[in-house]
Amino acid sequence: MDPAAINELLYASSDDESFNEYDDSSDEYFPGDNEEPEVSDDSNVSSDSEDDIISDDWETNRNEEPQFIPFTGNPGFNTISNLSTWYNTDVVELKKFLGLTILMGYLKFPTLRTYWSQNEIDNQPIFGKTMSRHRYETILRSLCFYQPNLVDHSDRLHKISNVTNHIIKNIRTKYHPNENLSLDESLMLWRGRLSFRQYIPSKGHKYGIKFYELCTKDGFILDMMIYKGKVTIEDSRGVTFGIVAKLMEPYLGKGHTVYMDNFYNSDNPKDTLNAKLRKGEVAHVQKGNIHVIKYNDKRDVCMISTKQKLDFVEVTDRFGRKKMKPNIIVDYNNNMSGIDRADQMISYYPTPRKCL
């Protein structure tokens, strides 16, 4: 195709007849955004890598006026590359971008192109009316949340830490949880190359990025800590102690009760209670306000509590049979489901999207 014709197609407006008749199934060209970018005389940028391009995009967005950035001198890009037509975005456009990304979690299609398909079966007009696919892919590829010269590169999460910290800060100031909180691990699927990728056989995804999360009973995530290796947290009292102390720091002394599994216990109840029990029997040890129990149902279950004294309550199992159980175990079962509930709700509307 003639280069002049390609440029004409790239900068076609929404009123152009060639743009309106564009068939998304064709691979001959990529239509430009509905608005023609403003070209600046001194906006030439030379870059040797994709990371430099993303950094340049961040810097150019600091200008007040939208600016067209032609990428020249890089053999990896040509005149029909998405990045060759980059111009500054703004808050309104980024909100549209995030809105479409969230909507993709609700409308599941096999490929990104399908959302802008003109096929009668797959056609979703909201995507084309909000933003062109060309522009969406360009933002997706260029999205960057940090300035390379202003971050600590020794931090493995320096590319996203300012965003996650800002979100957590807003949650702490705007949302006030109820009494019962739960703390546990979660795993986000990731099979790419990553130095702190984890393998947890008990999780559904098995491979991915591990999170330590503090949640409410109904699954609202209050705080989280991303595992990034041995440098995740340093505490003289132990790693698990440091994790709990950091996540619970804003909520200490406010009457909250936190439920955790035995990974975070400073004392192993099995070492305290060595009694062999029959089904339905309980062993109990108390020291101050710390209660350690061992209960046998189908197997031995050991728990530590600083909130409740040992008592028995009547419960009904899934078969409608009534039986007595220790109140500490019943309370744990009723309030420890926050992390699982959060993972369940996230799985319904997955929004992660690979960059281009």
Tab-separated table of C-alpha atoms in Angstrom, residues 22-229:
chain	number	residue	atom	x	y	z
A	22	TYR	CA	-13.542	-0.014	8.085
A	23	ASP	CA	-13.758	-3.767	8.614
A	24	ASP	CA	-12.012	-4.858	11.820
A	25	SER	CA	-11.232	-8.256	10.348
A	26	SER	CA	-8.816	-6.684	7.868
A	27	ASP	CA	-5.115	-6.514	8.715
A	28	GLU	CA	-4.154	-3.990	6.034
A	29	TYR	CA	-4.158	-0.916	8.251
A	30	PHE	CA	-5.024	0.454	11.667
A	31	PRO	CA	-7.434	3.393	11.860
A	32	GLY	CA	-6.359	6.364	13.915
A	33	ASP	CA	-8.223	7.914	16.800
A	34	ASN	CA	-11.352	9.948	16.176
A	35	GLU	CA	-9.516	13.170	16.989
A	36	GLU	CA	-6.553	14.289	14.955
A	37	PRO	CA	-3.537	14.903	17.202
A	38	GLU	CA	-1.820	18.242	17.292
A	39	VAL	CA	1.676	18.183	15.810
A	40	SER	CA	4.483	20.007	17.569
A	41	ASP	CA	7.599	21.217	15.780
A	42	ASP	CA	10.020	20.286	18.570
A	43	SER	CA	8.541	16.950	19.584
A	44	ASN	CA	11.008	14.614	17.897
A	45	VAL	CA	11.940	11.774	20.195
A	46	SER	CA	14.631	9.226	19.589
A	47	SER	CA	14.490	6.043	21.621
A	48	ASP	CA	16.503	2.856	21.702
A	49	SER	CA	14.086	0.657	23.602
A	50	GLU	CA	10.431	0.225	24.434
A	51	ASP	CA	11.095	1.214	28.047
A	52	ASP	CA	12.479	4.555	26.849
A	53	ILE	CA	9.352	5.131	24.788
A	54	ILE	CA	7.117	4.547	27.780
A	55	SER	CA	9.242	6.942	29.826
A	56	ASP	CA	9.025	9.558	27.074
A	57	ASP	CA	5.258	9.178	27.012
A	58	TRP	CA	5.178	9.943	30.737
A	59	GLU	CA	7.325	13.019	30.315
A	60	THR	CA	5.349	14.407	27.368
A	61	ASN	CA	2.132	14.117	29.347
A	62	ARG	CA	3.468	16.715	31.751
A	63	ASN	CA	2.894	19.382	29.084
A	64	GLU	CA	-0.337	21.324	29.272
A	65	GLU	CA	-1.289	21.032	25.600
A	66	PRO	CA	-1.771	17.726	23.722
A	67	GLN	CA	1.332	17.013	21.731
A	68	PHE	CA	1.980	14.647	18.842
A	69	ILE	CA	5.142	12.624	19.365
A	70	PRO	CA	6.583	11.111	16.177
A	71	PHE	CA	9.051	8.345	17.015
A	72	THR	CA	11.958	8.514	14.610
A	73	GLY	CA	15.339	6.907	14.419
A	74	ASN	CA	14.192	3.596	15.922
A	75	PRO	CA	14.338	0.690	13.461
A	76	GLY	CA	11.705	-1.146	15.507
A	77	PHE	CA	8.952	1.315	14.553
A	78	ASN	CA	7.599	2.497	11.237
A	79	THR	CA	4.941	4.925	10.117
A	80	ILE	CA	2.071	2.489	10.711
A	81	SER	CA	3.076	1.583	14.274
A	82	ASN	CA	0.578	2.492	16.986
A	83	LEU	CA	3.289	4.269	18.955
A	84	SER	CA	4.241	6.410	15.971
A	85	THR	CA	0.918	8.252	16.356
A	86	TRP	CA	1.090	8.855	20.098
A	87	TYR	CA	-0.274	12.095	21.533
A	88	ASN	CA	-0.981	13.107	25.099
A	89	THR	CA	-3.887	11.710	27.026
A	90	ASP	CA	-5.867	13.284	29.863
A	91	VAL	CA	-7.910	12.277	32.901
A	92	VAL	CA	-11.163	11.955	30.945
A	93	GLU	CA	-9.619	9.632	28.374
A	94	LEU	CA	-7.912	7.524	31.047
A	95	LYS	CA	-11.261	7.089	32.797
A	96	LYS	CA	-12.709	5.865	29.504
A	97	PHE	CA	-9.764	3.486	29.147
A	98	LEU	CA	-10.256	2.069	32.649
A	99	GLY	CA	-14.008	1.831	32.121
A	100	LEU	CA	-13.570	-0.225	28.955
A	101	THR	CA	-11.014	-2.433	30.706
A	102	ILE	CA	-13.437	-3.149	33.553
A	103	LEU	CA	-16.236	-3.779	31.056
A	104	MET	CA	-14.036	-6.398	29.379
A	105	GLY	CA	-14.169	-8.362	32.622
A	106	TYR	CA	-17.947	-8.486	32.295
A	107	LEU	CA	-18.041	-9.173	28.543
A	108	LYS	CA	-15.589	-11.996	27.903
A	109	PHE	CA	-14.245	-12.364	24.357
A	110	PRO	CA	-11.294	-14.489	23.210
A	111	THR	CA	-9.222	-11.610	21.802
A	112	LEU	CA	-8.897	-7.875	22.297
A	113	ARG	CA	-9.830	-7.158	18.678
A	114	THR	CA	-13.201	-8.875	19.096
A	115	TYR	CA	-14.497	-6.060	21.317
A	116	TRP	CA	-14.292	-3.707	18.318
A	117	SER	CA	-15.539	-6.275	15.817
A	118	GLN	CA	-18.168	-5.244	13.258
A	119	ASN	CA	-19.549	-8.777	13.180
A	120	GLU	CA	-23.274	-8.867	13.972
A	121	ILE	CA	-22.780	-11.522	16.642
A	122	ASP	CA	-19.837	-9.927	18.463
A	123	ASN	CA	-20.533	-6.246	17.826
A	124	GLN	CA	-20.443	-4.117	21.005
A	125	PRO	CA	-21.055	-0.484	19.919
A	126	ILE	CA	-20.032	0.991	23.286
A	127	PHE	CA	-16.360	0.216	22.629
A	128	GLY	CA	-16.153	1.916	19.236
A	129	LYS	CA	-18.167	4.922	20.414
A	130	THR	CA	-15.962	5.405	23.473
A	131	MET	CA	-12.512	4.865	21.982
A	132	SER	CA	-10.972	3.398	18.855
A	133	ARG	CA	-9.131	0.122	19.158
A	134	HIS	CA	-6.000	1.776	17.824
A	135	ARG	CA	-6.045	4.329	20.648
A	136	TYR	CA	-6.889	1.730	23.315
A	137	GLU	CA	-3.974	-0.476	22.257
A	138	THR	CA	-1.637	2.516	22.213
A	139	ILE	CA	-2.549	3.524	25.783
A	140	LEU	CA	-2.369	-0.089	26.935
A	141	ARG	CA	1.121	-0.402	25.533
A	142	SER	CA	2.340	2.956	26.844
A	143	LEU	CA	0.699	2.999	30.279
A	144	CYS	CA	3.303	3.831	32.914
A	145	PHE	CA	2.860	4.790	36.576
A	146	TYR	CA	6.304	6.020	37.529
A	147	GLN	CA	9.085	8.374	36.493
A	148	PRO	CA	12.379	6.480	36.132
A	149	ASN	CA	14.502	9.299	37.513
A	150	LEU	CA	12.383	9.706	40.665
A	151	VAL	CA	12.055	6.137	41.975
A	152	ASP	CA	14.200	3.709	43.911
A	153	HIS	CA	15.101	1.035	41.364
A	154	SER	CA	16.229	-1.339	44.114
A	155	ASP	CA	12.554	-1.782	45.003
A	156	ARG	CA	11.209	-4.637	42.905
A	157	LEU	CA	7.768	-3.019	42.874
A	158	HIS	CA	8.899	0.503	42.009
A	159	LYS	CA	6.827	0.523	38.796
A	160	ILE	CA	3.512	0.165	40.637
A	161	SER	CA	4.181	0.996	44.291
A	162	ASN	CA	2.984	4.605	44.077
A	163	VAL	CA	-0.366	3.442	42.645
A	164	THR	CA	-0.953	0.664	45.177
A	165	ASN	CA	0.091	2.923	48.059
A	166	HIS	CA	-2.326	5.615	46.890
A	167	ILE	CA	-5.223	3.147	46.679
A	168	ILE	CA	-4.519	1.709	50.138
A	169	LYS	CA	-4.224	5.209	51.603
A	170	ASN	CA	-7.650	6.145	50.241
A	171	ILE	CA	-9.188	2.940	51.600
A	172	ARG	CA	-7.810	3.653	55.066
A	173	THR	CA	-9.217	7.176	55.135
A	174	LYS	CA	-12.592	6.515	53.481
A	175	TYR	CA	-13.652	3.062	54.673
A	176	HIS	CA	-14.196	2.012	58.269
A	177	PRO	CA	-14.585	-1.781	58.626
A	178	ASN	CA	-16.583	-3.746	61.147
A	179	GLU	CA	-15.039	-5.650	64.031
A	180	ASN	CA	-14.080	-8.946	62.374
A	181	LEU	CA	-11.169	-9.011	59.903
A	182	SER	CA	-9.286	-11.880	58.274
A	183	LEU	CA	-5.683	-12.119	57.091
A	184	ASP	CA	-4.478	-14.701	54.603
A	185	GLU	CA	-2.613	-15.266	51.346
A	186	SER	CA	-3.919	-14.912	47.818
A	187	LEU	CA	-2.350	-15.798	44.478
A	188	MET	CA	-2.758	-13.900	41.205
A	189	LEU	CA	-2.103	-16.005	38.125
A	190	TRP	CA	1.207	-15.225	36.431
A	191	ARG	CA	3.262	-17.696	34.405
A	192	GLY	CA	5.716	-15.201	32.953
A	193	ARG	CA	9.298	-14.583	33.969
A	194	LEU	CA	9.455	-13.001	37.402
A	195	SER	CA	12.056	-13.357	40.133
A	196	PHE	CA	9.486	-13.553	42.945
A	197	ARG	CA	6.899	-15.741	41.219
A	198	GLN	CA	5.510	-18.331	43.632
A	199	TYR	CA	4.347	-21.921	43.310
A	200	ILE	CA	1.588	-22.863	45.757
A	201	PRO	CA	0.027	-26.271	44.947
A	202	SER	CA	-2.979	-25.685	47.211
A	203	LYS	CA	-4.102	-22.638	45.209
A	204	GLY	CA	-6.218	-22.849	42.081
A	205	HIS	CA	-3.696	-21.089	39.839
A	206	LYS	CA	-0.619	-22.718	41.465
A	207	TYR	CA	1.802	-20.261	39.772
A	208	GLY	CA	1.622	-16.534	40.275
A	209	ILE	CA	2.229	-13.458	42.421
A	210	LYS	CA	1.495	-13.903	46.110
A	211	PHE	CA	-0.383	-11.316	48.137
A	212	TYR	CA	-0.822	-10.998	51.881
A	213	GLU	CA	-4.284	-9.493	52.249
A	214	LEU	CA	-6.360	-8.075	55.074
A	215	CYS	CA	-10.075	-8.379	54.337
A	216	THR	CA	-13.461	-7.829	55.884
A	217	LYS	CA	-15.875	-10.706	56.330
A	218	ASP	CA	-17.691	-9.884	53.077
A	219	GLY	CA	-14.488	-9.837	50.995
A	220	PHE	CA	-13.545	-6.144	50.873
A	221	ILE	CA	-9.738	-5.827	50.714
A	222	LEU	CA	-8.513	-3.275	53.261
A	223	ASP	CA	-4.773	-3.651	52.792
A	224	MET	CA	-2.341	-5.880	50.964
A	225	MET	CA	1.340	-6.632	50.738
A	226	ILE	CA	2.885	-8.094	47.595
A	227	TYR	CA	5.463	-10.792	48.201
A	228	LYS	CA	8.720	-9.807	46.501
A	229	GLY	CA	11.151	-12.302	47.995
